[in-house]
PDB file of C-alpha atoms and ligand atoms in Angstrom:
ATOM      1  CA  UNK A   1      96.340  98.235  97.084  1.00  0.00           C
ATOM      2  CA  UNK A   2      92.494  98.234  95.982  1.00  0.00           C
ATOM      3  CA  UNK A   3      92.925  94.226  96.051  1.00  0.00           C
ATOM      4  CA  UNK A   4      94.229  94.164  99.520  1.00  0.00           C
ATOM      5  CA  UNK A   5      91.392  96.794 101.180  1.00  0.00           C
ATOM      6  CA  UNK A   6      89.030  94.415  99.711  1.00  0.00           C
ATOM      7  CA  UNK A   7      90.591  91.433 101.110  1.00  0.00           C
ATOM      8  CA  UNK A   8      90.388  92.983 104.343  1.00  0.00           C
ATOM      9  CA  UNK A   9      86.919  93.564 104.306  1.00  0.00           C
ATOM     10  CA  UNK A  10      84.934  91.275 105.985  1.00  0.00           C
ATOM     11  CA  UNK A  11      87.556  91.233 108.791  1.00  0.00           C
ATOM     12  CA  UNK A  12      87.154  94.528 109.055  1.00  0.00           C
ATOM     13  CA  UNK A  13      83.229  93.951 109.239  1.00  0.00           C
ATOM     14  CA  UNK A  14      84.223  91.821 112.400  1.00  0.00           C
ATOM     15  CA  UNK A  15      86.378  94.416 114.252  1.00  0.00           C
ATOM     16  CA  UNK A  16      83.523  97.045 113.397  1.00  0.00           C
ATOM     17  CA  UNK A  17      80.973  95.318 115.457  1.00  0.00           C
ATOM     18  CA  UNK A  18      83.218  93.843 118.130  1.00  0.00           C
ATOM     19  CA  UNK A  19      84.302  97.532 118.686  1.00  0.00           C
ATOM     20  CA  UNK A  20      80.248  98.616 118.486  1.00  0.00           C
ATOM     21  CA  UNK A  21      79.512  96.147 120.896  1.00  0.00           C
ATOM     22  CA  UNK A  22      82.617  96.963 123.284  1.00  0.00           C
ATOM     23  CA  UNK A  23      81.416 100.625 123.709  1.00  0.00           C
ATOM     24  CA  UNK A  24      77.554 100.720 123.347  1.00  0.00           C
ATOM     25  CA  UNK A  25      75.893 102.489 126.021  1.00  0.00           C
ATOM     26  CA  UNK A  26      74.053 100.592 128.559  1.00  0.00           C
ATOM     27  CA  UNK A  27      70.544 101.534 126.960  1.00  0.00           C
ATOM     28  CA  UNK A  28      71.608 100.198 123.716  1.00  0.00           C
ATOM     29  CA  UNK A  29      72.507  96.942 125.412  1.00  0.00           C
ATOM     30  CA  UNK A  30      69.085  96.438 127.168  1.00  0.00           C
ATOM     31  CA  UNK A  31      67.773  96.690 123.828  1.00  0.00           C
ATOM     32  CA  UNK A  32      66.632  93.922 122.610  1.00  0.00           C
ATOM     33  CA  UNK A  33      66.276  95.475 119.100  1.00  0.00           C
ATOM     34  CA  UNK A  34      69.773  96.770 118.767  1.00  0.00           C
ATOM     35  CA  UNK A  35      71.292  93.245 118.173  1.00  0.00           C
ATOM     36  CA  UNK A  36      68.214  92.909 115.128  1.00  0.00           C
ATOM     37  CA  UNK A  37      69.134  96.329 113.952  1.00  0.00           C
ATOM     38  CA  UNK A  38      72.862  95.444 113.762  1.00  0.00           C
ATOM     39  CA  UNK A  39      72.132  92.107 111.751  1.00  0.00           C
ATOM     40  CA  UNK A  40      69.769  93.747 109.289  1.00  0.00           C
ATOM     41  CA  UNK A  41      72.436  96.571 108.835  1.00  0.00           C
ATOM     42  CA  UNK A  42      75.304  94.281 108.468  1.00  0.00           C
ATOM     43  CA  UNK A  43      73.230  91.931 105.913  1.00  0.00           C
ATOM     44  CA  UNK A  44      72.089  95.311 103.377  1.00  0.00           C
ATOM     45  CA  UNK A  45      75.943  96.098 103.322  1.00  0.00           C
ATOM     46  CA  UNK A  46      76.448  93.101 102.151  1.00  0.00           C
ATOM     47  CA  UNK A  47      73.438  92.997  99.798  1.00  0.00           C
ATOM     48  CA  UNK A  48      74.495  96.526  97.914  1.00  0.00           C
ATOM     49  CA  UNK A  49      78.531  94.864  97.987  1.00  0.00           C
ATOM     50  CA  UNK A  50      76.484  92.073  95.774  1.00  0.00           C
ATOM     51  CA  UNK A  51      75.530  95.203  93.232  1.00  0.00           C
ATOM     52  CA  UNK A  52      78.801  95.892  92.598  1.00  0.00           C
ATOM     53  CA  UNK A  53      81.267  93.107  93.173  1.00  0.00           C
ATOM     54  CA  UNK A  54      79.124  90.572  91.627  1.00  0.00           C
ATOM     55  CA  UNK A  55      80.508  86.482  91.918  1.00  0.00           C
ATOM     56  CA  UNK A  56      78.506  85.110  89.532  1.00  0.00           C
ATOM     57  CA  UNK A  57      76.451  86.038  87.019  1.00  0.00           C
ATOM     58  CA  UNK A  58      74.258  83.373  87.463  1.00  0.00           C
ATOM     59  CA  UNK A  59      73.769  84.367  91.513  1.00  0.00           C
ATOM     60  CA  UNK A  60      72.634  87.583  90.187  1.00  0.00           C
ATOM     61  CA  UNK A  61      69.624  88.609  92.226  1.00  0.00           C
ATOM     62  CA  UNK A  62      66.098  88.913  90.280  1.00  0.00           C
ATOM     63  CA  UNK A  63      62.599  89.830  91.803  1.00  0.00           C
ATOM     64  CA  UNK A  64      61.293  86.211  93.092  1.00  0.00           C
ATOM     65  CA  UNK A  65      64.352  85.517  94.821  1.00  0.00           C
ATOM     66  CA  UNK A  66      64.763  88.619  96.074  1.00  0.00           C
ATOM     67  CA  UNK A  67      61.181  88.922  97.514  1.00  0.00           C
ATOM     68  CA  UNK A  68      61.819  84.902  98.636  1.00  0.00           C
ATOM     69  CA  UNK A  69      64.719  86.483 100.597  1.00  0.00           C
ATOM     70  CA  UNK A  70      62.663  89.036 102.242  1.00  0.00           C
ATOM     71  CA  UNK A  71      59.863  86.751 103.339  1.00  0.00           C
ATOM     72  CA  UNK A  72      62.584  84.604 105.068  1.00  0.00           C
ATOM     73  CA  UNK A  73      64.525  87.796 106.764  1.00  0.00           C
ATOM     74  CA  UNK A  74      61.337  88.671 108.119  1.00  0.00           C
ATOM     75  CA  UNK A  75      59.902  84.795 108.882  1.00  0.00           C
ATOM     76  CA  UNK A  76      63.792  84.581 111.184  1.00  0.00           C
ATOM     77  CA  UNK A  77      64.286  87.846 112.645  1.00  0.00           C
ATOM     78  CA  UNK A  78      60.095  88.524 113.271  1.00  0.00           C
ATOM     79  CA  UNK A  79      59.356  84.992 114.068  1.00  0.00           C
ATOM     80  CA  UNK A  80      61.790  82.086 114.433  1.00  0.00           C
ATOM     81  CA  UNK A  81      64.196  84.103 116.768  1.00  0.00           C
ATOM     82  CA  UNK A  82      61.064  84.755 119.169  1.00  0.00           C
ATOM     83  CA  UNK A  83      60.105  81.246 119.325  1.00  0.00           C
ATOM     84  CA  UNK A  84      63.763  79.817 119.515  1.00  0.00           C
ATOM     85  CA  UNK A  85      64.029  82.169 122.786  1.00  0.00           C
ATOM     86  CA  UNK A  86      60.410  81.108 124.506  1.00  0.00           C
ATOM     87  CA  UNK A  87      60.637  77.410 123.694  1.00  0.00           C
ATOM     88  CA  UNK A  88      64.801  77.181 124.226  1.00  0.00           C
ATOM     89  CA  UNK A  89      66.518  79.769 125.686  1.00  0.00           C
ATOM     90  CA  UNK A  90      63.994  81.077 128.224  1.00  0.00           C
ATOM     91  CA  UNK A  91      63.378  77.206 129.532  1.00  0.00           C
ATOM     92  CA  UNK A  92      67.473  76.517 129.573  1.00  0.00           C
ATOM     93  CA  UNK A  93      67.595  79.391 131.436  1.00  0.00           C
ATOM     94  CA  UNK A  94      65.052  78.529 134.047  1.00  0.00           C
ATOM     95  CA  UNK A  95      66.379  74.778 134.354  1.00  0.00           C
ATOM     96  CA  UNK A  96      69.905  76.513 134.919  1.00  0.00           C
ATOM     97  CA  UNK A  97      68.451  78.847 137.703  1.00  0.00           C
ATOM     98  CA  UNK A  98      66.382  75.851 139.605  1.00  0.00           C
ATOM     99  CA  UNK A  99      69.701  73.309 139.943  1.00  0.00           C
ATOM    100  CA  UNK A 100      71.828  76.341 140.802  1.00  0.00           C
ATOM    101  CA  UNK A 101      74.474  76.528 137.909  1.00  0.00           C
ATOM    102  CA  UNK A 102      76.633  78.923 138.137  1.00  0.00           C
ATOM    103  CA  UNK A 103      79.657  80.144 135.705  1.00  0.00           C
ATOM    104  CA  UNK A 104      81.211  83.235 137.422  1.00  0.00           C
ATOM    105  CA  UNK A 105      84.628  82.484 135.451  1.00  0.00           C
ATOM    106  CA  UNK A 106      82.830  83.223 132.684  1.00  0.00           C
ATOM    107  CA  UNK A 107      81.076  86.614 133.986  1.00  0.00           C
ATOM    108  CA  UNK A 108      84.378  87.369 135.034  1.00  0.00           C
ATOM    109  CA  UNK A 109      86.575  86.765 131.849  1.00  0.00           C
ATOM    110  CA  UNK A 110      87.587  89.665 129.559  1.00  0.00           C
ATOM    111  CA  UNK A 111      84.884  90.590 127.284  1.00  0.00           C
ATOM    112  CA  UNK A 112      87.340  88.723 124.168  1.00  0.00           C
ATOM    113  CA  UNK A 113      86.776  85.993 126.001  1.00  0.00           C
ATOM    114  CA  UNK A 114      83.309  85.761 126.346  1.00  0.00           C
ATOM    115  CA  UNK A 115      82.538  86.330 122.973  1.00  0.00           C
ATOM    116  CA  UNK A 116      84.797  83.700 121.509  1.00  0.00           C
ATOM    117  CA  UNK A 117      83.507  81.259 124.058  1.00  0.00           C
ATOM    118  CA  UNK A 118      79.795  82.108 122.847  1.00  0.00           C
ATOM    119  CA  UNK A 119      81.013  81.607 119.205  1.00  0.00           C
ATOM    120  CA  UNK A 120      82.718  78.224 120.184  1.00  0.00           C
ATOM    121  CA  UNK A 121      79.534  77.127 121.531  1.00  0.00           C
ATOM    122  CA  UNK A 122      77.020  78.017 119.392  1.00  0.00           C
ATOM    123  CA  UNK A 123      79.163  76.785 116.551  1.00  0.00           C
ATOM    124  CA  UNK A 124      79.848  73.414 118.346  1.00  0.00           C
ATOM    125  CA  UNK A 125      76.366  73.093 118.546  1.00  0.00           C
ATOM    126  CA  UNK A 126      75.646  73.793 114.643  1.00  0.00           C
ATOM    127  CA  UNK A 127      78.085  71.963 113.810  1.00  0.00           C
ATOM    128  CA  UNK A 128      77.101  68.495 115.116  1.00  0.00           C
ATOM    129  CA  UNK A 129      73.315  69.446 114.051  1.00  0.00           C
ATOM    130  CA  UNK A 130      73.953  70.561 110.380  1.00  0.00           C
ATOM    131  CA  UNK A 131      76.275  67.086 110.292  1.00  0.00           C
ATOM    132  CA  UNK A 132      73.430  64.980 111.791  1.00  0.00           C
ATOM    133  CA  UNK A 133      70.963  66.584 109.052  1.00  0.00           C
ATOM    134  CA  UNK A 134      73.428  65.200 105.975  1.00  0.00           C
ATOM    135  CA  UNK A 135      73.610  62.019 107.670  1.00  0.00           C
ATOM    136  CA  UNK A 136      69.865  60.981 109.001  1.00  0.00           C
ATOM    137  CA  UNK A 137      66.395  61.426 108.324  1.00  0.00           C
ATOM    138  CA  UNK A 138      66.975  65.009 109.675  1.00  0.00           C
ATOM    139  CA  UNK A 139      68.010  65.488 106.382  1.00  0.00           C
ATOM    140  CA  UNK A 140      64.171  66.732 105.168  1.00  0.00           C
ATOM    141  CA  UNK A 141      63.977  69.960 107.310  1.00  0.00           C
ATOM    142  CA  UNK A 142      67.497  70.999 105.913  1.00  0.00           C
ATOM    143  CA  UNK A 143      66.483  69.767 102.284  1.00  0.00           C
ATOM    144  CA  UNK A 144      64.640  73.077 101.416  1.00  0.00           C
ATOM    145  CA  UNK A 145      68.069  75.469 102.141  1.00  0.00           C
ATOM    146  CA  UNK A 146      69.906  72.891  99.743  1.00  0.00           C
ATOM    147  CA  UNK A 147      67.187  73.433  96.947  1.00  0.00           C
ATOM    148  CA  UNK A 148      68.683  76.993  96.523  1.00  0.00           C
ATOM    149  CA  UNK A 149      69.871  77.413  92.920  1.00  0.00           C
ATOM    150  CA  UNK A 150      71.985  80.661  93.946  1.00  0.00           C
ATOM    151  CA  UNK A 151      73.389  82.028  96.482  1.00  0.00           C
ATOM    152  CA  UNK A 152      72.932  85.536  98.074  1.00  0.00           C
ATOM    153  CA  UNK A 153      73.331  87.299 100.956  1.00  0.00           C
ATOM    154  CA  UNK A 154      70.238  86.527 102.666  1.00  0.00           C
ATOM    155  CA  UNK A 155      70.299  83.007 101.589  1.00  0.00           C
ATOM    156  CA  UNK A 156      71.348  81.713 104.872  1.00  0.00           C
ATOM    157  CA  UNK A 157      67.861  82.588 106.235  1.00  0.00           C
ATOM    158  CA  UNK A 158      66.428  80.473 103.739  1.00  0.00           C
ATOM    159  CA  UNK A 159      65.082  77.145 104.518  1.00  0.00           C
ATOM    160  CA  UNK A 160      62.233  74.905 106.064  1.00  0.00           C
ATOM    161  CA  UNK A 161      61.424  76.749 109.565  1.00  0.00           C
ATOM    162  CA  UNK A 162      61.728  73.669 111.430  1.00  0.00           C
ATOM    163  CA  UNK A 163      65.240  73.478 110.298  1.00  0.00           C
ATOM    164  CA  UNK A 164      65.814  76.977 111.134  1.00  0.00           C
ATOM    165  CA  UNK A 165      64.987  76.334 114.340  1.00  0.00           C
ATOM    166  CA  UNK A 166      66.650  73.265 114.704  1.00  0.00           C
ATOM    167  CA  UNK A 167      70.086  74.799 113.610  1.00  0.00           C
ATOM    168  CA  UNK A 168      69.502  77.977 116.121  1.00  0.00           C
ATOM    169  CA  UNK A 169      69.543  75.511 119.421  1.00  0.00           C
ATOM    170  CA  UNK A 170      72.384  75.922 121.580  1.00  0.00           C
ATOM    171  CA  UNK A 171      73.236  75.967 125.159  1.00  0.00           C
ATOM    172  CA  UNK A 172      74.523  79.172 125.757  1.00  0.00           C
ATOM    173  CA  UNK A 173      72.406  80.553 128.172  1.00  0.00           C
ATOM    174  CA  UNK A 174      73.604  77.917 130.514  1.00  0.00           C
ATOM    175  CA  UNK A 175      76.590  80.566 130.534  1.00  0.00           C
ATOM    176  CA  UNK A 176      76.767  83.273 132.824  1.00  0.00           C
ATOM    177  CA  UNK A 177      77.860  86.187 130.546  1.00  0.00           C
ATOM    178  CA  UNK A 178      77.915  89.498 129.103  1.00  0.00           C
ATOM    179  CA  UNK A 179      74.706  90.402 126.738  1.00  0.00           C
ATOM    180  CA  UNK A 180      76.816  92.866 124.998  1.00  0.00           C
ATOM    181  CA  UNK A 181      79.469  90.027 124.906  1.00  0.00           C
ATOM    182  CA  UNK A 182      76.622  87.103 123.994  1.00  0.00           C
ATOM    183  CA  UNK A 183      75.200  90.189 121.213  1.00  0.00           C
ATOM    184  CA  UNK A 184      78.491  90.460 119.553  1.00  0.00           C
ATOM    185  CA  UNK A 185      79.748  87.132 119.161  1.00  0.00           C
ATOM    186  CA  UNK A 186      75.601  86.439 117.148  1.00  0.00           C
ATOM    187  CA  UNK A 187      76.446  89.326 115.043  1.00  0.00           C
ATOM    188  CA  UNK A 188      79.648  88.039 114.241  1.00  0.00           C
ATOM    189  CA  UNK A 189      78.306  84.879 113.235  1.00  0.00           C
ATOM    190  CA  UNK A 190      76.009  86.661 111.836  1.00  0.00           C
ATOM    191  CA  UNK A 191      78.463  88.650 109.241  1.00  0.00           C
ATOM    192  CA  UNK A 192      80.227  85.405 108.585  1.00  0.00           C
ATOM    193  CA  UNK A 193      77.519  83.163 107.288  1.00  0.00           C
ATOM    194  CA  UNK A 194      75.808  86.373 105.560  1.00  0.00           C
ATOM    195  CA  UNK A 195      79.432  86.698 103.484  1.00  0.00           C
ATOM    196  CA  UNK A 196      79.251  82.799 103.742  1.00  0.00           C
ATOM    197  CA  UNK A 197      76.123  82.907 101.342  1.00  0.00           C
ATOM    198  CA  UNK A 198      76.381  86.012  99.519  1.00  0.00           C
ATOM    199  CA  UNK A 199      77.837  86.749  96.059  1.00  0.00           C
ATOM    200  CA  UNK A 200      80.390  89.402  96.447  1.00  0.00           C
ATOM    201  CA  UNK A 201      83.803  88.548  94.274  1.00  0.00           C
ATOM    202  CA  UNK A 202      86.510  89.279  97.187  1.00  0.00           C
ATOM    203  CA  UNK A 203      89.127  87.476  98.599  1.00  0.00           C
ATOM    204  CA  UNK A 204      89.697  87.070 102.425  1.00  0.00           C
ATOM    205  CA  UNK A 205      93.546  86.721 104.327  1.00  0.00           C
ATOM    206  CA  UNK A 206      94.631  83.157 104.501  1.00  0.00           C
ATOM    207  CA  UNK A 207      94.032  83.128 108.402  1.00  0.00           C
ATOM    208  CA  UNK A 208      90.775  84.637 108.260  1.00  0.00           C
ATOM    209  CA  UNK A 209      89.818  81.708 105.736  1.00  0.00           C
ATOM    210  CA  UNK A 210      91.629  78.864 108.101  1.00  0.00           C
ATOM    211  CA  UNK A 211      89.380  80.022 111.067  1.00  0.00           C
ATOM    212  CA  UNK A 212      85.923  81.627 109.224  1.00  0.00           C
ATOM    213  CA  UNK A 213      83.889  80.263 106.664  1.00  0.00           C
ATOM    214  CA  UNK A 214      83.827  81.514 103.922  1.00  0.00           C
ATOM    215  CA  UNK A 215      81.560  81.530 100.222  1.00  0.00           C
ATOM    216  CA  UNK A 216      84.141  79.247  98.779  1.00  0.00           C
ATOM    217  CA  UNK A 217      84.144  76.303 101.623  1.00  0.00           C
ATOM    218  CA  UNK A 218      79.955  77.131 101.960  1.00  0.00           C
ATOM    219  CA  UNK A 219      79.258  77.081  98.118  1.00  0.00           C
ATOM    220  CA  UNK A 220      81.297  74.004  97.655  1.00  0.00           C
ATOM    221  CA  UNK A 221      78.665  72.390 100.635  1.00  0.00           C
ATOM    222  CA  UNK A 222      76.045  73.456  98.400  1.00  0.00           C
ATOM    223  CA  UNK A 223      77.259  71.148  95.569  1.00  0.00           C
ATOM    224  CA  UNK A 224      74.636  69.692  93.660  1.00  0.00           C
ATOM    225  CA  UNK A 225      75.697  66.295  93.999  1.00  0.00           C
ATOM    226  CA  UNK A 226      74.383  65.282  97.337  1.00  0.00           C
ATOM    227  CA  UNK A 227      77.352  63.471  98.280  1.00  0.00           C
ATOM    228  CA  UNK A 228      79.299  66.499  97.735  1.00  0.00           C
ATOM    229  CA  UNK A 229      77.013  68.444  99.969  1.00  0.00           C
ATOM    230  CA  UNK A 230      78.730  65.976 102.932  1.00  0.00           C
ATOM    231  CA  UNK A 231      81.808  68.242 103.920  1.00  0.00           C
ATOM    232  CA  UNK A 232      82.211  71.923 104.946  1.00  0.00           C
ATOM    233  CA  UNK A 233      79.435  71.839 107.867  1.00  0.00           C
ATOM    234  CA  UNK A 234      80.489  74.733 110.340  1.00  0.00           C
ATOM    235  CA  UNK A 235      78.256  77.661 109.328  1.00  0.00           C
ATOM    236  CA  UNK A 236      81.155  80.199 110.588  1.00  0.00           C
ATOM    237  CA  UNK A 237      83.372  78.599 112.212  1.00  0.00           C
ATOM    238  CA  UNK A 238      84.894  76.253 109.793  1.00  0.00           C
ATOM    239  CA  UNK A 239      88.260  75.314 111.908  1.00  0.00           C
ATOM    240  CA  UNK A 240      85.412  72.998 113.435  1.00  0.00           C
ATOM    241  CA  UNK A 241      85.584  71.382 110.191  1.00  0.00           C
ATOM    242  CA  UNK A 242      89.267  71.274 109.938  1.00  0.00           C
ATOM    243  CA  UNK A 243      89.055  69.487 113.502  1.00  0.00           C
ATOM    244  CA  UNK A 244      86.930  67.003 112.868  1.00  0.00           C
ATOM    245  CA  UNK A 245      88.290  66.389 108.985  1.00  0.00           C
ATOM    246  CA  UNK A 246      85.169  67.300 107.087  1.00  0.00           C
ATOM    247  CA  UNK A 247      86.674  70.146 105.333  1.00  0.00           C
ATOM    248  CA  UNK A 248      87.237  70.362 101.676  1.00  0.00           C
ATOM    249  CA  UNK A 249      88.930  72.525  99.825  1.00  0.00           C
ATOM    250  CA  UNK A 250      87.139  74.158  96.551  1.00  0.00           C
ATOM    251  CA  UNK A 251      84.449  76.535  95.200  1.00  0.00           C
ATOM    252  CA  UNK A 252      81.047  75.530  93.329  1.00  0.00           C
ATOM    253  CA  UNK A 253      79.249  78.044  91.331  1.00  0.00           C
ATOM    254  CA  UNK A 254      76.719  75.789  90.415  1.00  0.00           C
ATOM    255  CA  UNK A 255      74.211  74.651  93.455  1.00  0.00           C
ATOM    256  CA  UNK A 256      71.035  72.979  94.316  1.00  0.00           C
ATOM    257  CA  UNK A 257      69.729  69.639  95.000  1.00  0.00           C
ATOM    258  CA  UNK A 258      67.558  67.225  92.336  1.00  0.00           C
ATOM    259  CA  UNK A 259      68.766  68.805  89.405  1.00  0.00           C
ATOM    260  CA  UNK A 260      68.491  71.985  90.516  1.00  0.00           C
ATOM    261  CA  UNK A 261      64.812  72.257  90.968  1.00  0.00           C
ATOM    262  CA  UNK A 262      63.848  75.356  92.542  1.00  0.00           C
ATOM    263  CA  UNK A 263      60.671  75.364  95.481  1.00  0.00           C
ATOM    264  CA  UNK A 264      58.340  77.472  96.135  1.00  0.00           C
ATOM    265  CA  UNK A 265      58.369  78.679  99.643  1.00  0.00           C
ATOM    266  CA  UNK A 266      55.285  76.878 100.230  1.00  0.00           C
ATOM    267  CA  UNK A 267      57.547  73.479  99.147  1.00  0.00           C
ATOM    268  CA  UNK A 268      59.775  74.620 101.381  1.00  0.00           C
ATOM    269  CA  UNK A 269      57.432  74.734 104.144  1.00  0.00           C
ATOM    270  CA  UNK A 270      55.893  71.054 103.364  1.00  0.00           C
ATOM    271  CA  UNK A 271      59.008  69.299 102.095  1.00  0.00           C
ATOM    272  CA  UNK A 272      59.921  67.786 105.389  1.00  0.00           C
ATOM    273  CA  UNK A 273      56.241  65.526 105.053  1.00  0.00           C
ATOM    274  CA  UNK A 274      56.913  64.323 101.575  1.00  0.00           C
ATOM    275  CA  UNK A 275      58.268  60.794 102.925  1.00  0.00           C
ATOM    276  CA  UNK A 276      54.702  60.887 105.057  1.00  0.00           C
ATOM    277  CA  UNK A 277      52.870  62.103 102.302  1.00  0.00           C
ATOM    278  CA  UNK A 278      54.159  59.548  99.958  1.00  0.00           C
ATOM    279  CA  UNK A 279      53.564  57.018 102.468  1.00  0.00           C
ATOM    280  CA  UNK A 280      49.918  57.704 102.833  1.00  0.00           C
ATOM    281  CA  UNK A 281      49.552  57.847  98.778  1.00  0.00           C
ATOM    282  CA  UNK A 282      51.254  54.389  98.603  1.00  0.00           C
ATOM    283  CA  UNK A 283      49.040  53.063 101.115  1.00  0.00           C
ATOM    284  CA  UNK A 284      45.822  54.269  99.333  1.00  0.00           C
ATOM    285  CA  UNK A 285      47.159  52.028  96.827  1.00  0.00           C
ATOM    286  CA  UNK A 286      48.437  54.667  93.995  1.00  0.00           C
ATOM    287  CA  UNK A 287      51.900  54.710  92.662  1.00  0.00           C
ATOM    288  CA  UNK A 288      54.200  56.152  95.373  1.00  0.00           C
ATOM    289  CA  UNK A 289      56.889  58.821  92.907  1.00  0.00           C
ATOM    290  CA  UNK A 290      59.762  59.263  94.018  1.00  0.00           C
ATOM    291  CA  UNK A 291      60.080  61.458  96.758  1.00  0.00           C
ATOM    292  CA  UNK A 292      62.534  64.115  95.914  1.00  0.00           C
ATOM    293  CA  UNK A 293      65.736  64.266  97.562  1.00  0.00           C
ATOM    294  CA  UNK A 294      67.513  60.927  98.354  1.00  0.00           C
ATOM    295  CA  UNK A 295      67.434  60.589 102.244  1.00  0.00           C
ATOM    296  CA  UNK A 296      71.054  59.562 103.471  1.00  0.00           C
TER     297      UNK A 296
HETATM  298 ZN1  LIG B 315      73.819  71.527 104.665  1.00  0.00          ZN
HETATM  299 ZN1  LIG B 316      73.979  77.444 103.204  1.00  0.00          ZN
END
């Protein structure tokens, strides 16, 4: 009985907010905080779940990752969401208004619709951009997320900001839709990838794991050997990897890149230069050390 409420859980999480977002009142909608206030809520759930339905020891949370955690909640819901909205979302939208697209069918769909579409799309999107970071020189901005030693709730926050912003593009405001509709389906995602990351011991319904992502398919991505690290993309949407044949099945409890070395945030912040930076030292003539992470 106790093992099944669990297991229903984080679907329940997803009904919560799809019923939230189905009856909040117009002011609550125009707000542009209420989405931020839902995703912060969601994500301390999950955090005090960690408390008492630990994973693994070894994910346990202690004060330097916890206050790396906070410095990257802040850094993506203070920072990186602003400038993902002036330098994408606000231009797509303009472009879409000047050449006249128009999507009524989607206006007009049933508010299910509409946020399933917007999960489809932004999770298209990730997809094919977290794939084409394992498999080209992209690979240094989304280095610094794979250098995480644990994993936690927050953890999906955590990473070079370049990367971050990389893997928020999509082209969903090309859509005519909903905001409570477009709000829903990014706190959904949201929930996912938080669960996705975090270290809470509780099993999910078999079609909740074929469709979602969930810590087992996203720790086993987080392998330590990098070619391990090659499957599993879909940050919530993992029937996109099921598609395409990248899934694997499995769990790691043990993750990080180069044996595990930890980075400062300040490594994280540089790490995408190091190939530059060791170029520079190799052409001022001193020995060039190995880099860090092998590029694919
Ligand atoms: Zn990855
Ligand atoms: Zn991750």
């Amino acid at each position: 009985m106790k093992r099944t409420m669990f297991s229903l859980l984080q679907p329940a999480m997803l009904v919560l907010i799809t019923v939230f977002w189905s009856i909040a009142p117009a002011s609550w909608i125009d707000n542009p905080f209420t989405v931020t206030a839902v995703s912060i809520t969601t994500l301390l759930i999950v955090q005090v779940l960690e408390l008492f339905m630990e994973r693994h020891a070894g994910w346990r949370m202690y004060r330097l990752e916890f206050l790396t955690d906070l410095f990257y909640a802040v850094l993506f819901f203070g920072v990186i969401s602003g400038v993902e909205d002036s330098l994408a979302e606000a231009p797509l939208a303009s472009a879409k208004q000047a050449l006249g697209i128009t999507t009524n069918w989607a206006l007009h769909s049933p508010f299910l619709v509409q946020v399933a579409l917007v999960i489809v799309v932004v999770e298209f999107g990730q997809y094919w951009m977290h794939r084409l970071m394992h498999n080209s020189p992209v690979w240094w901005t989304h280095a610094p997320h794979h250098h995480i030693t644990q994993l936690n709730a927050a953890k999906g926050l955590v990473g070079n900001p370049l990367e971050l912003f990389l893997v928020s593009l999509s082209v969903v405001a090309l859509f005519d839709l909903r905001k409570d509709a477009t709000f829903c389906a990014f706190n959904i995602l949201g929930v996912v990838s938080t669960f996705a990351h975090a270290n809470v011991r509780n099993t999910v319904p078999r079609w909740y794991s074929y469709i979602f992502t969930t810590i087992e398919a996203h720790s086993l991505h987080h392998s330590v050997p990098y070619l391990d690290t090659r499957c599993n993309y879909a940050n919530s949407l993992i029937l996109i990897d099921r598609v395409f044949g990248t899934f694997r099945e499995g769990e790691a409890c043990v993750v990080g890149q180069d044996e595990r070395q930890r980075l400062s945030i300040l490594q994280q912040f540089v790490f995408p230069f190091r190939p530059l930076l060791a170029m520079m030292k190799a052409k001022r003539g001193k020995s060039a050390p190995a880099a860090g992470t092998m590029s694919p």
